[in-house]
Amino acid sequence: MRFALLVASALFLSCANAQNYPSRPVKLVVPFPAGSATDQVARVVGHELQTALGQPFVVENKAGAQGGIAAAEVAKAAPDGYTLMVTTNTPQAANVSLFKKLAYDPVKDFAPIARLGTISFMIMVRPDFPAKSLKEFLAHARANPGKLSAGYGSAGSQVSQAMLRQMGKIDFVDVPYKGLPQAITDVMGGTIHFTFADLANALAQQKGGKLRGIAVTSAKRTALAPDVPAIAEELPGYELIAWFALVAPAGTPAAIVDQLHARVVGALAKPEVASRFAVLGTDVAPMNPRELAGFIQSEIAKWARMVKAAGIEPQ
């Protein structure tokens, strides 16, 4: 009888907390640095949730270990809806194959809320880089084996580089970063020769004339940059797409997850939000919690295949 009363009391408190949610600011953890595509998407989504729910959604950047530091922290947070993470394919799928050991389980330790969108990458070089096309870029790299350097700051950029090396039969030096903004800065400064930048950053840099796009990782050209060819035009079969999603610690009450999902989907349906995503090179692509759970598991298997095919050894 005592146990039954305790269970009933816990359920009552859980429902009461869900009905009053949120009653204080919510922390929105981003596993990459300020200025990254994930950060920019998180700020759009956070603003929409803050407007809809009447409480601040405070973005907190926790970069490092390909998003693993943030993921481990969120996995251990109280499952009360006040710590969320705008995650990506990197900590939630690819890291399983990129690292020998993780401090979190991307499936068991999280409650999926909603997929937000998808994005591709673009090879970016300085305006004075000698190659003007992808064909010239590949020829230049083959003529200078091991002399070019490329920076990565996410699984998407790391695997993109490895696939280019293998499929293009070229050799260059990989330089790891905590996030893509730093890699982009070093390309502009001439410290490294190129990077695979997400379209959120690539389009802004290309528009400003600071960097030049060589090719995109999507299977076909993107309408956001129709003059930039797809890598697949020179290397058939090349394709890499990344994604963003909102998750909470495992055990977060279903009522809170459902409420957040409904608010997020409502926001993503707004034309102005879709337009802001487009500026970030991101396509709106929502999924519900059950769909996202299955998608993450399928992505873990997919990225395992890509990491293995690209010849990347786990760290």
PDB file of C-alpha atoms in Angstrom:
ATOM      1  CA  MET A   1       0.000   0.000   0.000  1.00  0.00           C
ATOM      2  CA  ARG A   2       2.822   2.399   0.959  1.00  0.00           C
ATOM      3  CA  PHE A   3       4.622   1.712  -2.347  1.00  0.00           C
ATOM      4  CA  ALA A   4       1.420   2.322  -4.310  1.00  0.00           C
ATOM      5  CA  LEU A   5       0.915   5.651  -2.541  1.00  0.00           C
ATOM      6  CA  LEU A   6       4.493   6.693  -3.306  1.00  0.00           C
ATOM      7  CA  VAL A   7       4.043   5.825  -6.990  1.00  0.00           C
ATOM      8  CA  ALA A   8       0.738   7.708  -7.148  1.00  0.00           C
ATOM      9  CA  SER A   9       2.323  10.711  -5.436  1.00  0.00           C
ATOM     10  CA  ALA A  10       5.245  10.718  -7.857  1.00  0.00           C
ATOM     11  CA  LEU A  11       2.898  10.531 -10.832  1.00  0.00           C
ATOM     12  CA  PHE A  12       0.797  13.392  -9.443  1.00  0.00           C
ATOM     13  CA  LEU A  13       3.869  15.596  -8.933  1.00  0.00           C
ATOM     14  CA  SER A  14       5.137  14.736 -12.416  1.00  0.00           C
ATOM     15  CA  CYS A  15       1.822  15.714 -13.995  1.00  0.00           C
ATOM     16  CA  ALA A  16       1.637  18.894 -11.914  1.00  0.00           C
ATOM     17  CA  ASN A  17       5.174  19.878 -12.943  1.00  0.00           C
ATOM     18  CA  ALA A  18       4.362  19.202 -16.595  1.00  0.00           C
ATOM     19  CA  GLN A  19       1.232  21.366 -16.409  1.00  0.00           C
ATOM     20  CA  ASN A  20       3.214  24.258 -14.912  1.00  0.00           C
ATOM     21  CA  TYR A  21       6.132  23.835 -17.329  1.00  0.00           C
ATOM     22  CA  PRO A  22       8.112  25.956 -17.798  1.00  0.00           C
ATOM     23  CA  SER A  23       8.036  27.995 -14.596  1.00  0.00           C
ATOM     24  CA  ARG A  24      11.660  29.179 -14.830  1.00  0.00           C
ATOM     25  CA  PRO A  25      14.365  29.683 -17.513  1.00  0.00           C
ATOM     26  CA  VAL A  26      15.323  26.673 -19.651  1.00  0.00           C
ATOM     27  CA  LYS A  27      18.954  25.923 -20.558  1.00  0.00           C
ATOM     28  CA  LEU A  28      19.471  25.123 -24.250  1.00  0.00           C
ATOM     29  CA  VAL A  29      22.868  23.436 -24.549  1.00  0.00           C
ATOM     30  CA  VAL A  30      24.692  23.639 -27.891  1.00  0.00           C
ATOM     31  CA  PRO A  31      27.567  21.149 -28.376  1.00  0.00           C
ATOM     32  CA  PHE A  32      29.535  23.476 -30.683  1.00  0.00           C
ATOM     33  CA  PRO A  33      30.921  27.023 -30.443  1.00  0.00           C
ATOM     34  CA  ALA A  34      29.055  30.291 -30.880  1.00  0.00           C
ATOM     35  CA  GLY A  35      28.676  31.078 -34.564  1.00  0.00           C
ATOM     36  CA  SER A  36      28.431  27.433 -35.625  1.00  0.00           C
ATOM     37  CA  ALA A  37      25.418  26.303 -37.644  1.00  0.00           C
ATOM     38  CA  THR A  38      24.103  24.415 -34.606  1.00  0.00           C
ATOM     39  CA  ASP A  39      24.389  27.565 -32.504  1.00  0.00           C
ATOM     40  CA  GLN A  40      22.525  29.641 -35.077  1.00  0.00           C
ATOM     41  CA  VAL A  41      19.721  27.076 -35.429  1.00  0.00           C
ATOM     42  CA  ALA A  42      19.464  26.812 -31.633  1.00  0.00           C
ATOM     43  CA  ARG A  43      19.022  30.574 -31.308  1.00  0.00           C
ATOM     44  CA  VAL A  44      16.184  30.596 -33.836  1.00  0.00           C
ATOM     45  CA  VAL A  45      14.435  27.686 -32.099  1.00  0.00           C
ATOM     46  CA  GLY A  46      15.130  29.091 -28.630  1.00  0.00           C
ATOM     47  CA  HIS A  47      13.593  32.432 -29.562  1.00  0.00           C
ATOM     48  CA  GLU A  48      10.456  30.697 -30.842  1.00  0.00           C
ATOM     49  CA  LEU A  49      10.115  28.558 -27.708  1.00  0.00           C
ATOM     50  CA  GLN A  50      10.678  31.569 -25.470  1.00  0.00           C
ATOM     51  CA  THR A  51       7.949  33.480 -27.290  1.00  0.00           C
ATOM     52  CA  ALA A  52       5.528  30.550 -27.156  1.00  0.00           C
ATOM     53  CA  LEU A  53       6.138  29.464 -23.556  1.00  0.00           C
ATOM     54  CA  GLY A  54       6.899  32.767 -21.827  1.00  0.00           C
ATOM     55  CA  GLN A  55      10.197  31.769 -20.225  1.00  0.00           C
ATOM     56  CA  PRO A  56      13.794  32.472 -21.354  1.00  0.00           C
ATOM     57  CA  PHE A  57      15.490  29.693 -23.331  1.00  0.00           C
ATOM     58  CA  VAL A  58      19.145  30.446 -22.635  1.00  0.00           C
ATOM     59  CA  VAL A  59      21.708  29.124 -25.151  1.00  0.00           C
ATOM     60  CA  GLU A  60      24.843  27.700 -23.526  1.00  0.00           C
ATOM     61  CA  ASN A  61      27.732  26.651 -25.794  1.00  0.00           C
ATOM     62  CA  LYS A  62      29.737  23.624 -24.617  1.00  0.00           C
ATOM     63  CA  ALA A  63      32.225  22.771 -27.352  1.00  0.00           C
ATOM     64  CA  GLY A  64      34.731  19.923 -27.341  1.00  0.00           C
ATOM     65  CA  ALA A  65      35.183  16.233 -28.167  1.00  0.00           C
ATOM     66  CA  GLN A  66      33.030  16.523 -31.295  1.00  0.00           C
ATOM     67  CA  GLY A  67      30.055  17.516 -29.147  1.00  0.00           C
ATOM     68  CA  GLY A  68      30.726  14.767 -26.626  1.00  0.00           C
ATOM     69  CA  ILE A  69      31.338  17.098 -23.672  1.00  0.00           C
ATOM     70  CA  ALA A  70      27.924  18.716 -24.011  1.00  0.00           C
ATOM     71  CA  ALA A  71      26.162  15.415 -24.668  1.00  0.00           C
ATOM     72  CA  ALA A  72      27.652  13.818 -21.538  1.00  0.00           C
ATOM     73  CA  GLU A  73      26.598  16.804 -19.436  1.00  0.00           C
ATOM     74  CA  VAL A  74      23.021  16.820 -20.744  1.00  0.00           C
ATOM     75  CA  ALA A  75      22.743  13.043 -20.333  1.00  0.00           C
ATOM     76  CA  LYS A  76      23.444  13.469 -16.597  1.00  0.00           C
ATOM     77  CA  ALA A  77      21.139  16.483 -16.120  1.00  0.00           C
ATOM     78  CA  ALA A  78      17.871  16.284 -14.204  1.00  0.00           C
ATOM     79  CA  PRO A  79      15.091  15.001 -16.507  1.00  0.00           C
ATOM     80  CA  ASP A  80      12.753  17.882 -15.732  1.00  0.00           C
ATOM     81  CA  GLY A  81      12.686  19.755 -19.046  1.00  0.00           C
ATOM     82  CA  TYR A  82      14.956  22.558 -17.862  1.00  0.00           C
ATOM     83  CA  THR A  83      18.067  21.270 -19.632  1.00  0.00           C
ATOM     84  CA  LEU A  84      17.707  20.539 -23.352  1.00  0.00           C
ATOM     85  CA  MET A  85      20.210  20.100 -26.174  1.00  0.00           C
ATOM     86  CA  VAL A  86      20.122  21.124 -29.806  1.00  0.00           C
ATOM     87  CA  THR A  87      22.112  18.171 -31.091  1.00  0.00           C
ATOM     88  CA  THR A  88      23.352  16.973 -34.484  1.00  0.00           C
ATOM     89  CA  ASN A  89      24.398  13.824 -36.276  1.00  0.00           C
ATOM     90  CA  THR A  90      27.860  14.237 -34.704  1.00  0.00           C
ATOM     91  CA  PRO A  91      27.235  13.587 -30.971  1.00  0.00           C
ATOM     92  CA  GLN A  92      24.017  11.661 -31.575  1.00  0.00           C
ATOM     93  CA  ALA A  93      25.184   9.247 -34.286  1.00  0.00           C
ATOM     94  CA  ALA A  94      28.710   9.559 -35.719  1.00  0.00           C
ATOM     95  CA  ASN A  95      30.591   9.726 -32.412  1.00  0.00           C
ATOM     96  CA  VAL A  96      29.703   6.096 -31.752  1.00  0.00           C
ATOM     97  CA  SER A  97      32.124   5.193 -34.557  1.00  0.00           C
ATOM     98  CA  LEU A  98      34.579   8.093 -34.199  1.00  0.00           C
ATOM     99  CA  PHE A  99      35.475   7.355 -30.572  1.00  0.00           C
ATOM    100  CA  LYS A 100      36.467   4.096 -28.872  1.00  0.00           C
ATOM    101  CA  LYS A 101      34.503   5.068 -25.770  1.00  0.00           C
ATOM    102  CA  LEU A 102      31.794   7.647 -25.053  1.00  0.00           C
ATOM    103  CA  ALA A 103      30.752   9.098 -21.687  1.00  0.00           C
ATOM    104  CA  TYR A 104      27.105   8.839 -22.767  1.00  0.00           C
ATOM    105  CA  ASP A 105      24.771   6.595 -24.741  1.00  0.00           C
ATOM    106  CA  PRO A 106      23.197   8.537 -27.644  1.00  0.00           C
ATOM    107  CA  VAL A 107      20.084   6.340 -27.563  1.00  0.00           C
ATOM    108  CA  LYS A 108      19.489   5.332 -23.922  1.00  0.00           C
ATOM    109  CA  ASP A 109      20.490   8.622 -22.298  1.00  0.00           C
ATOM    110  CA  PHE A 110      18.175  10.943 -24.255  1.00  0.00           C
ATOM    111  CA  ALA A 111      14.497  11.587 -24.897  1.00  0.00           C
ATOM    112  CA  PRO A 112      14.028  12.661 -28.546  1.00  0.00           C
ATOM    113  CA  ILE A 113      11.769  15.707 -28.973  1.00  0.00           C
ATOM    114  CA  ALA A 114      11.924  16.789 -32.623  1.00  0.00           C
ATOM    115  CA  ARG A 115      14.173  16.821 -35.644  1.00  0.00           C
ATOM    116  CA  LEU A 116      14.630  20.395 -36.798  1.00  0.00           C
ATOM    117  CA  GLY A 117      16.344  20.455 -40.185  1.00  0.00           C
ATOM    118  CA  THR A 118      19.022  19.164 -42.543  1.00  0.00           C
ATOM    119  CA  ILE A 119      22.111  20.833 -43.998  1.00  0.00           C
ATOM    120  CA  SER A 120      25.020  20.072 -46.337  1.00  0.00           C
ATOM    121  CA  PHE A 121      28.624  21.296 -46.512  1.00  0.00           C
ATOM    122  CA  MET A 122      30.753  23.234 -48.983  1.00  0.00           C
ATOM    123  CA  ILE A 123      34.496  23.071 -49.694  1.00  0.00           C
ATOM    124  CA  MET A 124      35.759  26.571 -48.921  1.00  0.00           C
ATOM    125  CA  VAL A 125      39.085  28.115 -49.947  1.00  0.00           C
ATOM    126  CA  ARG A 126      40.590  31.594 -49.977  1.00  0.00           C
ATOM    127  CA  PRO A 127      39.776  33.736 -53.039  1.00  0.00           C
ATOM    128  CA  ASP A 128      43.422  33.492 -54.143  1.00  0.00           C
ATOM    129  CA  PHE A 129      43.523  29.670 -54.008  1.00  0.00           C
ATOM    130  CA  PRO A 130      44.993  28.525 -57.357  1.00  0.00           C
ATOM    131  CA  ALA A 131      42.177  26.089 -58.266  1.00  0.00           C
ATOM    132  CA  LYS A 132      38.909  27.635 -59.474  1.00  0.00           C
ATOM    133  CA  SER A 133      36.863  24.471 -60.038  1.00  0.00           C
ATOM    134  CA  LEU A 134      36.550  21.089 -58.346  1.00  0.00           C
ATOM    135  CA  LYS A 135      38.404  19.427 -61.236  1.00  0.00           C
ATOM    136  CA  GLU A 136      41.252  21.934 -60.834  1.00  0.00           C
ATOM    137  CA  PHE A 137      41.133  21.496 -57.045  1.00  0.00           C
ATOM    138  CA  LEU A 138      41.562  17.711 -57.350  1.00  0.00           C
ATOM    139  CA  ALA A 139      44.354  18.124 -59.921  1.00  0.00           C
ATOM    140  CA  HIS A 140      46.137  20.638 -57.670  1.00  0.00           C
ATOM    141  CA  ALA A 141      45.873  18.316 -54.656  1.00  0.00           C
ATOM    142  CA  ARG A 142      47.183  15.351 -56.671  1.00  0.00           C
ATOM    143  CA  ALA A 143      50.110  17.432 -57.871  1.00  0.00           C
ATOM    144  CA  ASN A 144      50.930  18.406 -54.268  1.00  0.00           C
ATOM    145  CA  PRO A 145      50.426  15.250 -52.171  1.00  0.00           C
ATOM    146  CA  GLY A 146      50.518  15.910 -48.447  1.00  0.00           C
ATOM    147  CA  LYS A 147      51.116  19.645 -48.881  1.00  0.00           C
ATOM    148  CA  LEU A 148      47.528  20.878 -48.425  1.00  0.00           C
ATOM    149  CA  SER A 149      45.854  21.043 -45.006  1.00  0.00           C
ATOM    150  CA  ALA A 150      42.160  20.882 -44.159  1.00  0.00           C
ATOM    151  CA  GLY A 151      40.413  21.750 -40.895  1.00  0.00           C
ATOM    152  CA  TYR A 152      37.370  19.957 -39.462  1.00  0.00           C
ATOM    153  CA  GLY A 153      35.214  20.726 -36.431  1.00  0.00           C
ATOM    154  CA  SER A 154      32.389  18.184 -36.624  1.00  0.00           C
ATOM    155  CA  ALA A 155      31.732  14.654 -37.810  1.00  0.00           C
ATOM    156  CA  GLY A 156      30.171  16.053 -40.975  1.00  0.00           C
ATOM    157  CA  SER A 157      33.297  17.955 -41.912  1.00  0.00           C
ATOM    158  CA  GLN A 158      35.641  15.167 -40.775  1.00  0.00           C
ATOM    159  CA  VAL A 159      33.882  12.453 -42.762  1.00  0.00           C
ATOM    160  CA  SER A 160      33.480  14.801 -45.749  1.00  0.00           C
ATOM    161  CA  GLN A 161      37.254  15.241 -45.803  1.00  0.00           C
ATOM    162  CA  ALA A 162      37.909  11.521 -45.458  1.00  0.00           C
ATOM    163  CA  MET A 163      35.478  10.714 -48.282  1.00  0.00           C
ATOM    164  CA  LEU A 164      37.116  13.325 -50.522  1.00  0.00           C
ATOM    165  CA  ARG A 165      40.545  11.870 -49.790  1.00  0.00           C
ATOM    166  CA  GLN A 166      39.428   8.342 -50.616  1.00  0.00           C
ATOM    167  CA  MET A 167      37.138   8.967 -53.575  1.00  0.00           C
ATOM    168  CA  GLY A 168      39.287  11.742 -55.061  1.00  0.00           C
ATOM    169  CA  LYS A 169      42.509   9.782 -54.536  1.00  0.00           C
ATOM    170  CA  ILE A 170      44.246  12.768 -52.963  1.00  0.00           C
ATOM    171  CA  ASP A 171      46.361  13.244 -49.856  1.00  0.00           C
ATOM    172  CA  PHE A 172      46.271  16.174 -47.411  1.00  0.00           C
ATOM    173  CA  VAL A 173      46.766  16.897 -43.712  1.00  0.00           C
ATOM    174  CA  ASP A 174      43.748  16.828 -41.352  1.00  0.00           C
ATOM    175  CA  VAL A 175      43.651  19.527 -38.660  1.00  0.00           C
ATOM    176  CA  PRO A 176      41.042  19.099 -35.867  1.00  0.00           C
ATOM    177  CA  TYR A 177      39.181  22.045 -34.291  1.00  0.00           C
ATOM    178  CA  LYS A 178      36.582  22.383 -31.529  1.00  0.00           C
ATOM    179  CA  GLY A 179      34.184  23.819 -34.098  1.00  0.00           C
ATOM    180  CA  LEU A 180      33.993  24.988 -37.696  1.00  0.00           C
ATOM    181  CA  PRO A 181      34.123  28.756 -37.010  1.00  0.00           C
ATOM    182  CA  GLN A 182      37.770  28.425 -35.930  1.00  0.00           C
ATOM    183  CA  ALA A 183      38.615  26.343 -39.000  1.00  0.00           C
ATOM    184  CA  ILE A 184      36.982  28.945 -41.248  1.00  0.00           C
ATOM    185  CA  THR A 185      38.977  31.719 -39.564  1.00  0.00           C
ATOM    186  CA  ASP A 186      42.211  29.820 -40.175  1.00  0.00           C
ATOM    187  CA  VAL A 187      41.374  29.271 -43.849  1.00  0.00           C
ATOM    188  CA  MET A 188      40.851  33.031 -44.211  1.00  0.00           C
ATOM    189  CA  GLY A 189      44.139  33.660 -42.419  1.00  0.00           C
ATOM    190  CA  GLY A 190      46.045  31.168 -44.545  1.00  0.00           C
ATOM    191  CA  THR A 191      46.941  28.819 -41.663  1.00  0.00           C
ATOM    192  CA  ILE A 192      45.163  25.947 -43.434  1.00  0.00           C
ATOM    193  CA  HIS A 193      44.167  25.625 -47.097  1.00  0.00           C
ATOM    194  CA  PHE A 194      40.518  24.528 -46.996  1.00  0.00           C
ATOM    195  CA  THR A 195      37.641  23.294 -44.898  1.00  0.00           C
ATOM    196  CA  PHE A 196      34.215  21.754 -45.355  1.00  0.00           C
ATOM    197  CA  ALA A 197      31.989  24.498 -43.934  1.00  0.00           C
ATOM    198  CA  ASP A 198      28.298  23.977 -43.258  1.00  0.00           C
ATOM    199  CA  LEU A 199      26.132  26.069 -45.579  1.00  0.00           C
ATOM    200  CA  ALA A 200      25.128  28.350 -42.689  1.00  0.00           C
ATOM    201  CA  ASN A 201      28.703  29.629 -42.537  1.00  0.00           C
ATOM    202  CA  ALA A 202      29.723  28.956 -46.132  1.00  0.00           C
ATOM    203  CA  LEU A 203      27.012  31.099 -47.723  1.00  0.00           C
ATOM    204  CA  ALA A 204      27.805  34.052 -45.460  1.00  0.00           C
ATOM    205  CA  GLN A 205      31.536  33.850 -46.194  1.00  0.00           C
ATOM    206  CA  GLN A 206      30.990  33.472 -49.924  1.00  0.00           C
ATOM    207  CA  LYS A 207      28.576  36.413 -50.000  1.00  0.00           C
ATOM    208  CA  GLY A 208      31.105  38.552 -48.159  1.00  0.00           C
ATOM    209  CA  GLY A 209      33.837  37.565 -50.598  1.00  0.00           C
ATOM    210  CA  LYS A 210      36.115  36.306 -47.825  1.00  0.00           C
ATOM    211  CA  LEU A 211      36.076  32.694 -49.001  1.00  0.00           C
ATOM    212  CA  ARG A 212      35.189  30.934 -52.239  1.00  0.00           C
ATOM    213  CA  GLY A 213      33.069  27.803 -52.600  1.00  0.00           C
ATOM    214  CA  ILE A 214      34.418  24.912 -54.675  1.00  0.00           C
ATOM    215  CA  ALA A 215      31.679  22.273 -54.346  1.00  0.00           C
ATOM    216  CA  VAL A 216      28.854  21.052 -52.082  1.00  0.00           C
ATOM    217  CA  THR A 217      28.380  17.678 -50.393  1.00  0.00           C
ATOM    218  CA  SER A 218      24.702  17.228 -51.330  1.00  0.00           C
ATOM    219  CA  ALA A 219      23.974  14.777 -54.137  1.00  0.00           C
ATOM    220  CA  LYS A 220      22.886  17.667 -56.390  1.00  0.00           C
ATOM    221  CA  ARG A 221      23.465  21.406 -56.472  1.00  0.00           C
ATOM    222  CA  THR A 222      21.562  23.396 -53.890  1.00  0.00           C
ATOM    223  CA  ALA A 223      19.146  26.166 -54.857  1.00  0.00           C
ATOM    224  CA  LEU A 224      20.882  28.291 -52.210  1.00  0.00           C
ATOM    225  CA  ALA A 225      24.092  28.299 -54.281  1.00  0.00           C
ATOM    226  CA  PRO A 226      23.183  27.090 -57.786  1.00  0.00           C
ATOM    227  CA  ASP A 227      26.528  28.112 -59.301  1.00  0.00           C
ATOM    228  CA  VAL A 228      28.486  25.836 -56.954  1.00  0.00           C
ATOM    229  CA  PRO A 229      28.655  22.264 -58.305  1.00  0.00           C
ATOM    230  CA  ALA A 230      28.060  19.105 -56.299  1.00  0.00           C
ATOM    231  CA  ILE A 231      31.136  17.009 -55.557  1.00  0.00           C
ATOM    232  CA  ALA A 232      29.163  14.114 -57.060  1.00  0.00           C
ATOM    233  CA  GLU A 233      29.478  15.765 -60.496  1.00  0.00           C
ATOM    234  CA  GLU A 234      33.175  14.839 -60.432  1.00  0.00           C
ATOM    235  CA  LEU A 235      33.063  11.967 -57.928  1.00  0.00           C
ATOM    236  CA  PRO A 236      29.815  10.006 -58.567  1.00  0.00           C
ATOM    237  CA  GLY A 237      28.220   8.643 -55.391  1.00  0.00           C
ATOM    238  CA  TYR A 238      29.605  11.310 -53.091  1.00  0.00           C
ATOM    239  CA  GLU A 239      26.925  12.606 -50.695  1.00  0.00           C
ATOM    240  CA  LEU A 240      26.828  13.794 -47.099  1.00  0.00           C
ATOM    241  CA  ILE A 241      23.944  15.471 -45.275  1.00  0.00           C
ATOM    242  CA  ALA A 242      23.940  16.567 -41.620  1.00  0.00           C
ATOM    243  CA  TRP A 243      20.961  17.306 -39.365  1.00  0.00           C
ATOM    244  CA  PHE A 244      19.823  19.104 -36.212  1.00  0.00           C
ATOM    245  CA  ALA A 245      17.453  17.875 -33.497  1.00  0.00           C
ATOM    246  CA  LEU A 246      16.146  18.809 -30.054  1.00  0.00           C
ATOM    247  CA  VAL A 247      16.568  16.249 -27.255  1.00  0.00           C
ATOM    248  CA  ALA A 248      16.205  16.086 -23.462  1.00  0.00           C
ATOM    249  CA  PRO A 249      17.688  13.791 -20.806  1.00  0.00           C
ATOM    250  CA  ALA A 250      16.101  10.333 -20.706  1.00  0.00           C
ATOM    251  CA  GLY A 251      13.208  10.175 -18.277  1.00  0.00           C
ATOM    252  CA  THR A 252      11.872  13.634 -19.053  1.00  0.00           C
ATOM    253  CA  PRO A 253       8.065  13.465 -18.567  1.00  0.00           C
ATOM    254  CA  ALA A 254       6.200  12.609 -21.757  1.00  0.00           C
ATOM    255  CA  ALA A 255       3.859  15.557 -21.219  1.00  0.00           C
ATOM    256  CA  ILE A 256       6.823  17.970 -21.345  1.00  0.00           C
ATOM    257  CA  VAL A 257       8.313  16.242 -24.394  1.00  0.00           C
ATOM    258  CA  ASP A 258       4.954  16.416 -26.174  1.00  0.00           C
ATOM    259  CA  GLN A 259       4.488  20.073 -25.285  1.00  0.00           C
ATOM    260  CA  LEU A 260       7.945  20.999 -26.557  1.00  0.00           C
ATOM    261  CA  HIS A 261       7.423  18.973 -29.724  1.00  0.00           C
ATOM    262  CA  ALA A 262       4.129  20.704 -30.461  1.00  0.00           C
ATOM    263  CA  ARG A 263       5.678  24.142 -29.955  1.00  0.00           C
ATOM    264  CA  VAL A 264       8.705  23.322 -32.113  1.00  0.00           C
ATOM    265  CA  VAL A 265       6.630  21.921 -34.967  1.00  0.00           C
ATOM    266  CA  GLY A 266       4.367  24.971 -34.780  1.00  0.00           C
ATOM    267  CA  ALA A 267       7.409  27.219 -35.058  1.00  0.00           C
ATOM    268  CA  LEU A 268       8.917  25.273 -37.964  1.00  0.00           C
ATOM    269  CA  ALA A 269       5.634  25.644 -39.869  1.00  0.00           C
ATOM    270  CA  LYS A 270       5.966  29.431 -39.860  1.00  0.00           C
ATOM    271  CA  PRO A 271       7.145  30.870 -43.220  1.00  0.00           C
ATOM    272  CA  GLU A 272       9.406  33.345 -41.428  1.00  0.00           C
ATOM    273  CA  VAL A 273      11.161  30.537 -39.547  1.00  0.00           C
ATOM    274  CA  ALA A 274      11.617  28.557 -42.768  1.00  0.00           C
ATOM    275  CA  SER A 275      13.112  31.708 -44.313  1.00  0.00           C
ATOM    276  CA  ARG A 276      15.527  32.139 -41.403  1.00  0.00           C
ATOM    277  CA  PHE A 277      16.548  28.498 -41.725  1.00  0.00           C
ATOM    278  CA  ALA A 278      17.113  29.017 -45.469  1.00  0.00           C
ATOM    279  CA  VAL A 279      19.468  31.909 -44.721  1.00  0.00           C
ATOM    280  CA  LEU A 280      21.372  29.405 -42.574  1.00  0.00           C
ATOM    281  CA  GLY A 281      21.501  26.946 -45.482  1.00  0.00           C
ATOM    282  CA  THR A 282      19.141  24.644 -43.601  1.00  0.00           C
ATOM    283  CA  ASP A 283      16.004  22.886 -44.818  1.00  0.00           C
ATOM    284  CA  VAL A 284      13.143  22.519 -42.320  1.00  0.00           C
ATOM    285  CA  ALA A 285      12.683  18.780 -41.752  1.00  0.00           C
ATOM    286  CA  PRO A 286      10.611  17.973 -38.628  1.00  0.00           C
ATOM    287  CA  MET A 287      10.120  14.541 -37.082  1.00  0.00           C
ATOM    288  CA  ASN A 288       8.091  13.527 -34.032  1.00  0.00           C
ATOM    289  CA  PRO A 289       9.743  11.856 -30.998  1.00  0.00           C
ATOM    290  CA  ARG A 290       9.057   8.292 -32.154  1.00  0.00           C
ATOM    291  CA  GLU A 291      10.248   8.993 -35.700  1.00  0.00           C
ATOM    292  CA  LEU A 292      13.356  10.739 -34.400  1.00  0.00           C
ATOM    293  CA  ALA A 293      14.200   7.832 -32.090  1.00  0.00           C
ATOM    294  CA  GLY A 294      14.140   5.414 -35.017  1.00  0.00           C
ATOM    295  CA  PHE A 295      15.996   7.890 -37.231  1.00  0.00           C
ATOM    296  CA  ILE A 296      18.838   8.273 -34.720  1.00  0.00           C
ATOM    297  CA  GLN A 297      19.309   4.510 -34.542  1.00  0.00           C
ATOM    298  CA  SER A 298      19.381   4.260 -38.336  1.00  0.00           C
ATOM    299  CA  GLU A 299      21.838   7.177 -38.485  1.00  0.00           C
ATOM    300  CA  ILE A 300      24.201   5.451 -36.034  1.00  0.00           C
ATOM    301  CA  ALA A 301      24.360   2.529 -38.460  1.00  0.00           C
ATOM    302  CA  LYS A 302      24.677   4.827 -41.484  1.00  0.00           C
ATOM    303  CA  TRP A 303      27.531   6.868 -40.027  1.00  0.00           C
ATOM    304  CA  ALA A 304      29.276   3.660 -38.956  1.00  0.00           C
ATOM    305  CA  ARG A 305      29.274   2.576 -42.591  1.00  0.00           C
ATOM    306  CA  MET A 306      30.518   5.975 -43.798  1.00  0.00           C
ATOM    307  CA  VAL A 307      33.262   6.216 -41.158  1.00  0.00           C
ATOM    308  CA  LYS A 308      34.459   2.700 -42.013  1.00  0.00           C
ATOM    309  CA  ALA A 309      34.321   3.351 -45.769  1.00  0.00           C
ATOM    310  CA  ALA A 310      36.250   6.583 -45.277  1.00  0.00           C
ATOM    311  CA  GLY A 311      38.972   4.699 -43.434  1.00  0.00           C
ATOM    312  CA  ILE A 312      38.717   6.697 -40.189  1.00  0.00           C
ATOM    313  CA  GLU A 313      40.108   4.980 -37.108  1.00  0.00           C
ATOM    314  CA  PRO A 314      38.258   5.706 -33.834  1.00  0.00           C
ATOM    315  CA  GLN A 315      40.158   7.876 -31.353  1.00  0.00           C
TER     316      GLN A 315
END
